[in-house]
Coordinates of C-alpha atoms and ligand atoms in Angstrom, one line a residue:
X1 CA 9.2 -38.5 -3.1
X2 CA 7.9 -35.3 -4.3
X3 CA 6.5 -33.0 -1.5
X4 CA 3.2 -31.7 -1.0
X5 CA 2.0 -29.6 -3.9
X6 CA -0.2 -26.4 -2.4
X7 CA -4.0 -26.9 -3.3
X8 CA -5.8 -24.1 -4.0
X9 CA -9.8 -24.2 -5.1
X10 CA -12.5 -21.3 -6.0
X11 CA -15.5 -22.6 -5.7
X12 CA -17.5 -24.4 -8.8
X13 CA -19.6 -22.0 -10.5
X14 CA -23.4 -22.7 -11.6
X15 CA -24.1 -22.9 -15.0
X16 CA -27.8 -20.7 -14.6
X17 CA -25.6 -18.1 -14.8
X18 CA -23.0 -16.2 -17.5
X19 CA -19.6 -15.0 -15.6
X20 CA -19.7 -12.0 -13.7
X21 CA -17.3 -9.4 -11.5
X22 CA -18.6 -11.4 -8.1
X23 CA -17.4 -15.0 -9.6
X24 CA -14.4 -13.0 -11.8
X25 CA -12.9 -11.9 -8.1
X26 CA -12.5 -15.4 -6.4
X27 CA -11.5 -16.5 -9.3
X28 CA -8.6 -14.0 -10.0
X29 CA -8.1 -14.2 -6.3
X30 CA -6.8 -17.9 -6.5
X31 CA -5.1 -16.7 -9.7
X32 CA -3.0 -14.7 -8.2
X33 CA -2.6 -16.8 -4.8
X34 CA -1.3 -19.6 -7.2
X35 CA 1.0 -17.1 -9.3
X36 CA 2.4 -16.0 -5.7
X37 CA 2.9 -19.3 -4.4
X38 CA 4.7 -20.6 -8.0
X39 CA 7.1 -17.6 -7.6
X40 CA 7.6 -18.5 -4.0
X41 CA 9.0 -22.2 -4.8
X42 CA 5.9 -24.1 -4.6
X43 CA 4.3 -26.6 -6.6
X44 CA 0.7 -25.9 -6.9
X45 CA -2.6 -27.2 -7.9
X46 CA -4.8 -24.8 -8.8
X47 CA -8.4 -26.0 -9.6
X48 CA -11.6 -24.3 -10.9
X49 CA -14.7 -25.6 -12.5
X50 CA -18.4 -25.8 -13.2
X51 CA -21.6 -27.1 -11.3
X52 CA -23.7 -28.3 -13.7
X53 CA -26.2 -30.7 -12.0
X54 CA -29.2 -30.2 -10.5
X55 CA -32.6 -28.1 -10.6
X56 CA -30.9 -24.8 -11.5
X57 CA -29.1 -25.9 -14.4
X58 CA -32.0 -28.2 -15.7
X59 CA -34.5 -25.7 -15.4
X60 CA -32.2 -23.1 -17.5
X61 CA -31.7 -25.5 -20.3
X62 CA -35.9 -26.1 -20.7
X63 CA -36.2 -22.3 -20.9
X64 CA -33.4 -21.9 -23.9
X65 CA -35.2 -25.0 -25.2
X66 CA -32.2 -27.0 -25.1
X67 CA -30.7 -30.4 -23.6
X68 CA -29.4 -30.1 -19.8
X69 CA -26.4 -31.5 -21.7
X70 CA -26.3 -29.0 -24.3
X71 CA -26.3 -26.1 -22.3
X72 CA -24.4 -26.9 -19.9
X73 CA -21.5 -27.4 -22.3
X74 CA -22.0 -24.1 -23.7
X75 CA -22.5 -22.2 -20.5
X76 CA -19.2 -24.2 -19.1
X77 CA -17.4 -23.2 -21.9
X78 CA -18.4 -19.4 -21.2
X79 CA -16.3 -19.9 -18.3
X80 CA -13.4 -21.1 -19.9
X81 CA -13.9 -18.3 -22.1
X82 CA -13.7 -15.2 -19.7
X83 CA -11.3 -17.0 -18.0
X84 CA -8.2 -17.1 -20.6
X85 CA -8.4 -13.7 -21.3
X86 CA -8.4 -13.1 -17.6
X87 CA -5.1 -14.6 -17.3
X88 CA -6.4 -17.7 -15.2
X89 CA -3.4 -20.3 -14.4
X90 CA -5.4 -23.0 -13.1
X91 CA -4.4 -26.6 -13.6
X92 CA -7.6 -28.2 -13.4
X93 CA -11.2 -27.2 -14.9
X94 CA -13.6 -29.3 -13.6
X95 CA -17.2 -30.1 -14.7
X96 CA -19.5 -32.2 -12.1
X97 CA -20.6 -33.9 -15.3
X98 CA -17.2 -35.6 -16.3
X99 CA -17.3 -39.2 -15.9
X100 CA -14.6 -39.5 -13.7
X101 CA -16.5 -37.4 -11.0
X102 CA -19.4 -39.3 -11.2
X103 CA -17.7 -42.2 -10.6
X104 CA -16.0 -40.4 -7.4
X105 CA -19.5 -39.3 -5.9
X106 CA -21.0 -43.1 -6.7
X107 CA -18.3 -44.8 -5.2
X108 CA -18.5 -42.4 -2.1
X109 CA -22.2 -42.6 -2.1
X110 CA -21.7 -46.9 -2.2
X111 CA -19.2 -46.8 0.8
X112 CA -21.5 -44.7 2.8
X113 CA -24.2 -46.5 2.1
X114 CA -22.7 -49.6 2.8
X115 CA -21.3 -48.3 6.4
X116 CA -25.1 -47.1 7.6
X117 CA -23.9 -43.6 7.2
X118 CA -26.8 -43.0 4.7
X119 CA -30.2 -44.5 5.5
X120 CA -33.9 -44.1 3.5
X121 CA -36.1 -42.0 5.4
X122 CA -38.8 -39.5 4.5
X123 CA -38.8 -36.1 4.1
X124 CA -41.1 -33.8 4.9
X125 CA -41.4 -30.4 4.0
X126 CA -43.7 -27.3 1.8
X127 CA -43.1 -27.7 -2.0
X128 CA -43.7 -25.2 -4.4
X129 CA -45.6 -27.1 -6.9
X130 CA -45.2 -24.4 -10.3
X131 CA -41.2 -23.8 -9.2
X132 CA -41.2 -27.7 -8.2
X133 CA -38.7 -27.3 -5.3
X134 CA -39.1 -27.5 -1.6
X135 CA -38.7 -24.0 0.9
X136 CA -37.8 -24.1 3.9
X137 CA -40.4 -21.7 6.3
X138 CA -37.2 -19.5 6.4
X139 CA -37.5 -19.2 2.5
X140 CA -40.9 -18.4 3.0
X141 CA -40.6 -15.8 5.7
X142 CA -37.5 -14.0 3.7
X143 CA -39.3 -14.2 0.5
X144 CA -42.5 -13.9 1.2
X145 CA -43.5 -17.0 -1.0
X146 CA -47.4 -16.9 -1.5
X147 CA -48.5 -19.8 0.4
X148 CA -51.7 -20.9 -1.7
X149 CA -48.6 -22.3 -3.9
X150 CA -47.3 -24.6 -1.0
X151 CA -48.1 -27.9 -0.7
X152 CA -47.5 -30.0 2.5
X153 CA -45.5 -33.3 0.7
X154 CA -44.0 -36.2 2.6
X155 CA -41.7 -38.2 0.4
X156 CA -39.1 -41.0 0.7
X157 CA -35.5 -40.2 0.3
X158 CA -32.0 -40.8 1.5
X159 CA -30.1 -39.2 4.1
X160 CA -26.5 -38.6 5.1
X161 CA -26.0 -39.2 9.4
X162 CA -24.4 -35.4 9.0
X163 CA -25.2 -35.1 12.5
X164 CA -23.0 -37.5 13.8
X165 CA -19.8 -35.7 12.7
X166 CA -21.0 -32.7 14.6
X167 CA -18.6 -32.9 17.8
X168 CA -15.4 -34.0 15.2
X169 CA -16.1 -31.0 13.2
X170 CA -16.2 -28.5 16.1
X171 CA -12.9 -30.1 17.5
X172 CA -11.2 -30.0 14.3
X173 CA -12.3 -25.5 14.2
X174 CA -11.3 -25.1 18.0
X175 CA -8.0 -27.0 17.6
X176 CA -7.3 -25.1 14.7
X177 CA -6.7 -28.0 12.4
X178 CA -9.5 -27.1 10.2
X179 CA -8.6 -23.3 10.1
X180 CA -11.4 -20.7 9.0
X181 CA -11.0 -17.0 8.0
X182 CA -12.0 -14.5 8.7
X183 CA -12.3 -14.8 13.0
X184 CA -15.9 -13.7 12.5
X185 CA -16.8 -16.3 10.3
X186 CA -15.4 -19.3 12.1
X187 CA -17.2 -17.5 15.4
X188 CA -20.1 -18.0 12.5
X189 CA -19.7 -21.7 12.4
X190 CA -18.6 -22.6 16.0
X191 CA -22.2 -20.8 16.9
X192 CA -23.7 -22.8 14.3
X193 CA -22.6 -26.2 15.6
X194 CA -23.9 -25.1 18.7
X195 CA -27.4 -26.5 17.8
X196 CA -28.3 -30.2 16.8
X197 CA -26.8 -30.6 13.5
X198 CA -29.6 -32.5 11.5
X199 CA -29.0 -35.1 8.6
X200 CA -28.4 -34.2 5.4
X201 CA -31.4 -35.1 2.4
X202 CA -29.2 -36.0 -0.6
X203 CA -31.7 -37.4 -2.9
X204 CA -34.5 -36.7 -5.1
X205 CA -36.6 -38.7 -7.0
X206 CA -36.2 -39.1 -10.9
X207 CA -39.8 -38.5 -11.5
X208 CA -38.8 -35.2 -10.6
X209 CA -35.4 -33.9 -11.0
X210 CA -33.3 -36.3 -13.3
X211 CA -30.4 -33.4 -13.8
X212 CA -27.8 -36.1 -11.3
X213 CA -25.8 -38.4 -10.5
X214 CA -27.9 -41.9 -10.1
X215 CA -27.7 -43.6 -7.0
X216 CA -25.7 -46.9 -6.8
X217 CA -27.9 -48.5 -4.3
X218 CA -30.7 -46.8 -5.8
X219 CA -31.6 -46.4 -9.4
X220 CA -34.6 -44.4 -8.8
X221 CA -33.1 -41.7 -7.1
X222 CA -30.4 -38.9 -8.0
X223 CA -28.3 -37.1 -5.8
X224 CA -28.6 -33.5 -4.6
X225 CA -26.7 -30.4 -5.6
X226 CA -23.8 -30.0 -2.4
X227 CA -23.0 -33.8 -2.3
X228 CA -22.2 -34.2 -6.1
X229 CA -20.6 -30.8 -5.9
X230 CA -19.0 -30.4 -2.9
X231 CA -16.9 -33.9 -3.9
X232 CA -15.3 -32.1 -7.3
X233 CA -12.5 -30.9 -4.6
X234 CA -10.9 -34.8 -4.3
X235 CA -12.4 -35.5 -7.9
X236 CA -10.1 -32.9 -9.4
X237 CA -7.2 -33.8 -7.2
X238 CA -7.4 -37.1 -8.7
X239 CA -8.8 -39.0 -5.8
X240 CA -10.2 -43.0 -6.8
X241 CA -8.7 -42.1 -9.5
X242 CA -4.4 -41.7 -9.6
X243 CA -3.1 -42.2 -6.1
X244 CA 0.6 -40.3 -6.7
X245 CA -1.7 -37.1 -7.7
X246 CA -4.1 -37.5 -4.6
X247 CA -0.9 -37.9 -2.1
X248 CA 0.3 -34.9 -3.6
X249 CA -2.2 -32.3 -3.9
X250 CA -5.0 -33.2 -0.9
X251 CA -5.6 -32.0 1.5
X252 CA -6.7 -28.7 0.1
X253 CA -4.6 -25.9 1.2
X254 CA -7.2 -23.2 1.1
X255 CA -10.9 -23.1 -0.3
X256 CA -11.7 -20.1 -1.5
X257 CA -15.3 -18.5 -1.8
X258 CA -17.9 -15.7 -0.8
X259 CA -19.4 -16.2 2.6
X260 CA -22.9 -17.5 1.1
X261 CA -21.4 -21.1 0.7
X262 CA -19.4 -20.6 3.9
X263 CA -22.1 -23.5 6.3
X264 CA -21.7 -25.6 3.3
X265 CA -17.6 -25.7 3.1
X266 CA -17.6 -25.4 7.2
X267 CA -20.0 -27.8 8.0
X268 CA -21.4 -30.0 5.2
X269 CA -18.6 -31.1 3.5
X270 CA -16.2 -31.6 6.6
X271 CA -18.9 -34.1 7.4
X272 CA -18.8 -35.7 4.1
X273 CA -15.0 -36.3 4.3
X274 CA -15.0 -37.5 8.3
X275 CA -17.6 -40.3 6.8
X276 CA -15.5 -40.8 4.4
X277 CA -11.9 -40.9 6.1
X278 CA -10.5 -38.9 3.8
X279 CA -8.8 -35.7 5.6
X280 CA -10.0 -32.2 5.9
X281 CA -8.8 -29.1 4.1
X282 CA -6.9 -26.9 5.9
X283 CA -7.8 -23.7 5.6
X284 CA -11.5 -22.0 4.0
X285 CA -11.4 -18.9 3.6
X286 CA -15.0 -16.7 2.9
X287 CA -14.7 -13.2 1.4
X288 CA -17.2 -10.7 1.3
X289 CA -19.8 -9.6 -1.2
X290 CA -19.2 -6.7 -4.5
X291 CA -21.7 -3.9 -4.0
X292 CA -23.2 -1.9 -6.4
X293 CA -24.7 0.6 -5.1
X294 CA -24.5 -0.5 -1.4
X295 CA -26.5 -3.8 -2.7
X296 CA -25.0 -7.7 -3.3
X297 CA -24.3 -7.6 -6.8
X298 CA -26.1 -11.1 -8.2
X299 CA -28.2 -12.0 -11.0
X300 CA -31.8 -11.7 -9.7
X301 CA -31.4 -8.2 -8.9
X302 CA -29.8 -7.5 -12.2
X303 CA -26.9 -5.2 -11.4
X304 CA -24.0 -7.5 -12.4
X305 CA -20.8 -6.4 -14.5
X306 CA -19.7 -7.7 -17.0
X307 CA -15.7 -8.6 -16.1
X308 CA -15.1 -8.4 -19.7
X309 CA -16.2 -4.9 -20.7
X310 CA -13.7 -3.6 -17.9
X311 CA -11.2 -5.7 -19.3
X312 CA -11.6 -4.5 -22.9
X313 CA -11.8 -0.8 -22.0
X314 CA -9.1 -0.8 -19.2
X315 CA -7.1 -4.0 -19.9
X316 CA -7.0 -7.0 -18.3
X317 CA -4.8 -6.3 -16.1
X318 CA -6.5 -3.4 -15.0
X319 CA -9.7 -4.7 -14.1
X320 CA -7.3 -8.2 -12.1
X321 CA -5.2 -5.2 -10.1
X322 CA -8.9 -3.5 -8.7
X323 CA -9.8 -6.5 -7.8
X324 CA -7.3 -7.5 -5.5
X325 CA -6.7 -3.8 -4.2
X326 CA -9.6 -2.5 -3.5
X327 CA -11.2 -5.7 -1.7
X328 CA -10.1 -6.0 1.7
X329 CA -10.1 -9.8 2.2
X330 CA -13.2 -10.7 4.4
X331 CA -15.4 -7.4 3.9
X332 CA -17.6 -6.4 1.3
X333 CA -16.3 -3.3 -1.4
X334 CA -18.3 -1.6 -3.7
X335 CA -17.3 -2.3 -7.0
X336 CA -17.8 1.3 -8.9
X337 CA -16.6 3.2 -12.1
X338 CA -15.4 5.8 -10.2
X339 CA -13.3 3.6 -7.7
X340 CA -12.2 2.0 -10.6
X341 CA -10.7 5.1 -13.0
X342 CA -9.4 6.4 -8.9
X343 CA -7.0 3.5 -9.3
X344 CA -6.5 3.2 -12.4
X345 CA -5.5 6.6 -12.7
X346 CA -3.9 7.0 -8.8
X347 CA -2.2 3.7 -8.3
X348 CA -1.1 2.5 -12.2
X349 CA -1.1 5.5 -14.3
X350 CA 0.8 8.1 -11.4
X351 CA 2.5 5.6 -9.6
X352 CA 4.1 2.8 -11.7
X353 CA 3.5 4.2 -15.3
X354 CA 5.1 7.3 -14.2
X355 CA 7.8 5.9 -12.5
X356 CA 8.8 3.7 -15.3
X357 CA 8.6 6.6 -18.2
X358 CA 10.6 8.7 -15.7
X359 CA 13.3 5.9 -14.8
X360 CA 13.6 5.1 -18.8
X361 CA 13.9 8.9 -20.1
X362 CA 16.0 10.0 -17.6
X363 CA 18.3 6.6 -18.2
X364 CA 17.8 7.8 -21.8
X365 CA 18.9 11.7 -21.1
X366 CA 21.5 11.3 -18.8
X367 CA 22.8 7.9 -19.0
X368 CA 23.5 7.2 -22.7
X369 CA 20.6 5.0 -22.3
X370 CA 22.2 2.6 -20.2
X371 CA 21.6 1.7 -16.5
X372 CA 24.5 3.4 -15.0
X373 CA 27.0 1.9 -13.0
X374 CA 25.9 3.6 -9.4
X375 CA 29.1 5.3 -7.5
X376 CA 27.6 3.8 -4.5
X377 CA 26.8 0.0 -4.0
X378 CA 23.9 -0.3 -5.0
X379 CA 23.0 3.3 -5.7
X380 CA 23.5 3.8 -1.7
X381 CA 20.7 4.1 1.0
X382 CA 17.6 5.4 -0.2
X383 CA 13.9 6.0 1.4
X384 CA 13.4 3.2 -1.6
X385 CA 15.5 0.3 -0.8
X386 CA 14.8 0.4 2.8
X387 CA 10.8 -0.3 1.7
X388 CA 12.7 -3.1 -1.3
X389 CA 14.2 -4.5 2.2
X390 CA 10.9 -4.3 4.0
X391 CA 8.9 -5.8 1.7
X392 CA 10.8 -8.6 1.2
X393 CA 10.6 -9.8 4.3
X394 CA 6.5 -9.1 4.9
X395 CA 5.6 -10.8 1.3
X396 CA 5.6 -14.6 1.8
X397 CA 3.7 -13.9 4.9
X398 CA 1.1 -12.0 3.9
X399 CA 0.9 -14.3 0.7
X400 CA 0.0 -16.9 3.1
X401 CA -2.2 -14.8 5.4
X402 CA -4.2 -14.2 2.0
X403 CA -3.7 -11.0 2.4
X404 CA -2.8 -9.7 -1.2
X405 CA -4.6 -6.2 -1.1
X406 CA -1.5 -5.5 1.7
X407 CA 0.5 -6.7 -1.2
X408 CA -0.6 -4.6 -3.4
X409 CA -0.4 -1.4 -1.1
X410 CA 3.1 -2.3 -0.3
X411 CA 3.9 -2.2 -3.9
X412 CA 2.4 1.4 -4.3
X413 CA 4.5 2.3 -1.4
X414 CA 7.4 1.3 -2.8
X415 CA 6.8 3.2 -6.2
X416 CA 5.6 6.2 -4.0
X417 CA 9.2 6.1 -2.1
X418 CA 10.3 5.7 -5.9
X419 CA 9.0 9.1 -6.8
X420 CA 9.5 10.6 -3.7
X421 CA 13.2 9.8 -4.6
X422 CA 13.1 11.4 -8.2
X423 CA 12.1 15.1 -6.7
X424 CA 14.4 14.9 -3.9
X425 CA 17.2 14.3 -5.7
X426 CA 15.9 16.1 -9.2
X427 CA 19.1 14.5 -11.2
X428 CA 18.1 17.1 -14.1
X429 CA 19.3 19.5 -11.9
X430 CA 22.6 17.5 -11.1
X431 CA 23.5 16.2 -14.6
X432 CA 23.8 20.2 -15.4
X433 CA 27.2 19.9 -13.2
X434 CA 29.7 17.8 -14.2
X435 CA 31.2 17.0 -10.6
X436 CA 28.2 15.8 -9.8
X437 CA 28.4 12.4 -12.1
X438 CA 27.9 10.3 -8.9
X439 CA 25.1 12.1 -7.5
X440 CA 23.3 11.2 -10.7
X441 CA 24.4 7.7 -11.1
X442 CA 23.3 7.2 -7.7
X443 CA 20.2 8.6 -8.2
X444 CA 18.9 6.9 -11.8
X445 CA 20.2 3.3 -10.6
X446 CA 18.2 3.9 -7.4
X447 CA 15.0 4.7 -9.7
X448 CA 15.5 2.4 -12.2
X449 CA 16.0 -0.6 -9.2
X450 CA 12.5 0.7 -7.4
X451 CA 10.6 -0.1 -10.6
X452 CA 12.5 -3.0 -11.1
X453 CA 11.8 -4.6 -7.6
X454 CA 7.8 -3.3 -7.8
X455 CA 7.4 -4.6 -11.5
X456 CA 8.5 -8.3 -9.9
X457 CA 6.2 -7.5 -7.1
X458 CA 3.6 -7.0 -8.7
X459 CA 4.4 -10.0 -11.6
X460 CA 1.4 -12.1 -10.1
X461 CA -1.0 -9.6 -10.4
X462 CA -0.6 -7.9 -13.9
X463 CA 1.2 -10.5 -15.0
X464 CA 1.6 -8.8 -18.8
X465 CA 2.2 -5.2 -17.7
X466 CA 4.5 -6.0 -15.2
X467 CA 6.3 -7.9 -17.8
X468 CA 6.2 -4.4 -20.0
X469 CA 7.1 -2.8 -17.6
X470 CA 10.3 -4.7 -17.2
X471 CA 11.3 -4.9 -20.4
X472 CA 11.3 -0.9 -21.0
X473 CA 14.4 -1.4 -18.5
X474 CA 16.2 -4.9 -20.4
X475 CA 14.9 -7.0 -17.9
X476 CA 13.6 -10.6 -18.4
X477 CA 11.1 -11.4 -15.4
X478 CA 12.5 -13.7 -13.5
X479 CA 11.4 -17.2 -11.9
X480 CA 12.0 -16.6 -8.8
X481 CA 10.6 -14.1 -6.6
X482 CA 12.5 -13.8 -3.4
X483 CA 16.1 -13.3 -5.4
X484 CA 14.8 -10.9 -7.7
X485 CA 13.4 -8.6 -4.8
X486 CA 17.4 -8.8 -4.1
X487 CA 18.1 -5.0 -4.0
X488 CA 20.7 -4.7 -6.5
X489 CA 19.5 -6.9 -8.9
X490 CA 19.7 -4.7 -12.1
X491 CA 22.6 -5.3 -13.9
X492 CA 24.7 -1.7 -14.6
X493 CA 25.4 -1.1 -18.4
X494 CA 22.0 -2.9 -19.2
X495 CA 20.2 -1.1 -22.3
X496 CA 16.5 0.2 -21.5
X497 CA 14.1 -0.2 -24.0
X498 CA 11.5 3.0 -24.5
X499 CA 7.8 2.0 -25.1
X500 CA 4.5 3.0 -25.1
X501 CA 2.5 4.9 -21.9
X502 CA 2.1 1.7 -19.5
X503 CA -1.1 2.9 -18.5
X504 CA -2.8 5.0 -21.5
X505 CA -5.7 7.4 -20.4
X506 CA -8.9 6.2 -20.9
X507 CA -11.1 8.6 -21.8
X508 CA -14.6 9.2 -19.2
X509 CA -17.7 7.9 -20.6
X510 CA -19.8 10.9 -22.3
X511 CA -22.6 12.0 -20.5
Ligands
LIG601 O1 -22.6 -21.3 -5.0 N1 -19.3 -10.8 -4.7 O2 -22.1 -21.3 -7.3 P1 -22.3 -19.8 -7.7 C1 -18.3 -11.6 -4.4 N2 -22.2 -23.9 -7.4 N3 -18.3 -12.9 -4.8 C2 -19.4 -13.4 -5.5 C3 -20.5 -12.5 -5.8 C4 -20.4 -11.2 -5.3 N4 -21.4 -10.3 -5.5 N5 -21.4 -13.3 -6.5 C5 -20.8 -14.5 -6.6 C6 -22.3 -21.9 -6.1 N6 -19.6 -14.6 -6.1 C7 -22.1 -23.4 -6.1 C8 -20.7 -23.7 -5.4 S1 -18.7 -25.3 -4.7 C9 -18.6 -26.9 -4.3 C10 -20.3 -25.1 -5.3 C11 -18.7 -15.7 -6.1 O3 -22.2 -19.8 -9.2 C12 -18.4 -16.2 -4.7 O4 -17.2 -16.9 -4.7 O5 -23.6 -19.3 -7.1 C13 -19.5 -17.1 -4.3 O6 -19.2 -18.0 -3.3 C14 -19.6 -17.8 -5.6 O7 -19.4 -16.8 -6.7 C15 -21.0 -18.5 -5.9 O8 -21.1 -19.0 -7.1

């Protein structure tokens, strides 16, 4: 019996929209979570996908003049196409159009039905009759919607009893069993199931929006945007559908996302899946907002990057290492050109770059070219392979605490104590004297072994460079990531291989 596969999920992006640095991060977040986990021993399941139903999508479509169905192939396939360059590893791209899922929400949507946990009622609410959608008065407050546009419509539709799962969702936070991150954000949605939960709407009529999935029980009506998408989680983990995948990959080990969806994941769909007795994720995890200039970077205010034009100037790589580093998991970061070239230059180009050309020349100077055989085990004690020792035993738990920008820093750390090591014991110096052989033995293995360990360290998040990197010293990457953190791992008498500037300066934009 194979064991549990870990189950990671970004959230299903909308197709109104062209990839963008916000949607880029969770999406290299999971990325390098999966890469991580693979390295650690585990099997993983790594999905990602599109939301293509609904209002949004259908209303983007009539404005390019094309077939819901047209465009959102095209605007799917935009992910798929910023995404391979990007290095994504994931195992499943789903599209809430796919057959298969709309048999999953239709066969949900049929047993809920049939159990009285939907029921036809009507809804009442302001529509906005020349955007067609109904506000909410807290949409009209916040936006300050004109209200000569509002129209006071009562119409019949179908409801999920969301409400009733209220008390089974709060004991499932308290008791930790559903587990959200960060602390503030499940004090977020314990406050929020505080008050009455109401029932869900989950229909529309045809007449209006046609953009869904039909209604088994009701041919007249489609459903709504969260309960088609929200169901693309078991869809794509094979639920209804292949019973051996399904045992193996749900529940969902983490759900990743920005804390705008975070009621939805925390509330909504636990709901949806007590109806349904299937069992809850375990863990969701909501991370904070790119700023650009101190505001949300989205497409209505018009500030978005591009993730691609980083990735072409800087390399993909690059553009995947600011991302994890300068986010702190669970609070907002300003993504700017500035912070970027500071890393870039600072963390890649003095740190590891450096390192490496320094490890390989001197190798090349001093050592025939050949890793030397240290006099020492090891190359001896060093500020370096006490942080090699240290960081192999903090890694697989930050990994699991999500906390990858600690990663990252620990890395750096390990390349600073790396060049720290170089001017202390300047083995230019000691390769002048000829009874000093040891000394520099000692000293290049010891180098040569700190970029080792932080090139397999940092494997899952530059996942080409790193591989570079290890090649300039003869080294294939290895499979596993807890041996080859080993101290002691680089094999004397191995050949380096001198190659190009890891990190090549970019050049400032003119002004
Ligand atoms: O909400 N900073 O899709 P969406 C950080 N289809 N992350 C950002 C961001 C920013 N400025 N902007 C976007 C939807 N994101 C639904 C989801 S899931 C069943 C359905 C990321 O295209 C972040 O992960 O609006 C956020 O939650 C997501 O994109 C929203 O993507």
């Amino acid at each position: 019996m194979p064991g549990k596969a870990f189950y990671v999920t970004t959230p299903i992006y909308y197709v109104n929209d062209a990839p963008h640095i916000g949607t880029a991060y969770t999406t290299v977040l999971a990325d390098v979570i999966a890469r991580y986990r693979r390295a650690l021993g585990d099997d993983v399941w790594f999905l990602t996908g599109t939301d293509e139903h609904g209002q949004k999508a259908a209303e983007a479509a009539e404005k390019r003049g094309l077939t819901p169905r047209a465009h959102c192939d095209e605007l799917s396939q935009r992910f798929r196409d910023t995404w391979a360059p990007l290095q994504i590893s994931y195992d499943v791209f789903i599209r809430t159009t796919e057959p298969r899922h709309l048999r999953v929400v239709q066969a949900v949507l049929d047993d809920l039905w049939k159990r009285g946990e939907i029921y036809r009622g009507t809804y009442e609410g302001w529509y906005h009759v020349s955007d067609e959608i109904f506000v909410t008065e807290k949409e009209i407050e916040e936006k300050a919607i004109d209200r000569s546009k509002l129209r006071r419509i009562s119409e019949d539709n179908y409801f999920f009893r969301m409400g009733r799962q209220r008390d089974a969702i709060r004991e499932a936070v308290v008791s930790g069993r559903l587990e959200i991150r960060p602390a503030s954000r499940r004090n977020e949605v314990l406050g929020f199931l505080e008050k009455d939960l109401g029932d869900l709407c989950i229909s529309r009529p045809k007449s209006r929006l046609s953009w869904g999935v039909e209604l088994p029980f009701d041919r007249d009506y489609v459903t709504y945007v969260w309960f088609d998408a929200l169901l693309n989680y078991v869809t794509g983990a094979g639920y209804l559908q292949d019973d051996a995948t399904f045992a193996r990959t749900w529940p969902a080990d983490v759900h990743l996302m920005g804390k705008d969806i975070l009621t939805t994941h925390s509330v909504y769909w636990p709901a949806m899946l007590l109806a349904a007795g299937i069992p809850l994720p375990r863990r969701i995890l909501a991370h904070g907002w790119w700023l650009v200039g101190g505001t949300k970077m989205s497409k209505s205010i018009g500030n978005v990057v591009d993730p691609l034009s980083y990735a072409t100037k800087f390399g993909v790589d690059a553009l995947r290492w600011y991302l994890v580093r300068e986010m702190v998991v669970g609070q907002d970061a300003e993504f700017s050109d500035e912070r970027f070239r500071a890393r870039y230059d600072g963390d890649l180009g003095n740190e590891w770059g450096n390192l490496l050309s320094r490890a390989v020349n001197m190798i090349g100077r001093f050592g025939g070219g050949k890793v030397p055989s240290p006099a020492l085990e090891h190359g001896g004690p060093s500020e370096p392979r006490t942080a090699a020792a240290a960081l192999l035993d903090t890694l697989p738990g930050l990994v699991d605490d999500v906390a990858l920008h600690r990663v990252g820093e620990a890395a750096m750390d390990l390349l600073r104590a790396g060049n720290r090591h170089v001017d202390l014991t300047q083995p230019w110096k000691a390769a002048k004297d000829p009874a000093k052989g040891s000394v520099v033995a000692d000293a290049l293995y010891t180098i040569a072994e700190t970029v080792r360990v932080a090139s397999e360290v940092l494997r899952p998040i530059l996942p080409t460079k790193a591989t570079d990197a290890l090649a300039q010293l003869g080294v294939t990457p290895s499979g596993d990531l807890r041996a080859a953190l080993r101290w002691g791992g680089l094999v004397p008498g191995t050949a380096v291989v001198p190659g190009p500037v890891l990190f090549p300066r970019v050049d400032p934009p003119a002004r």
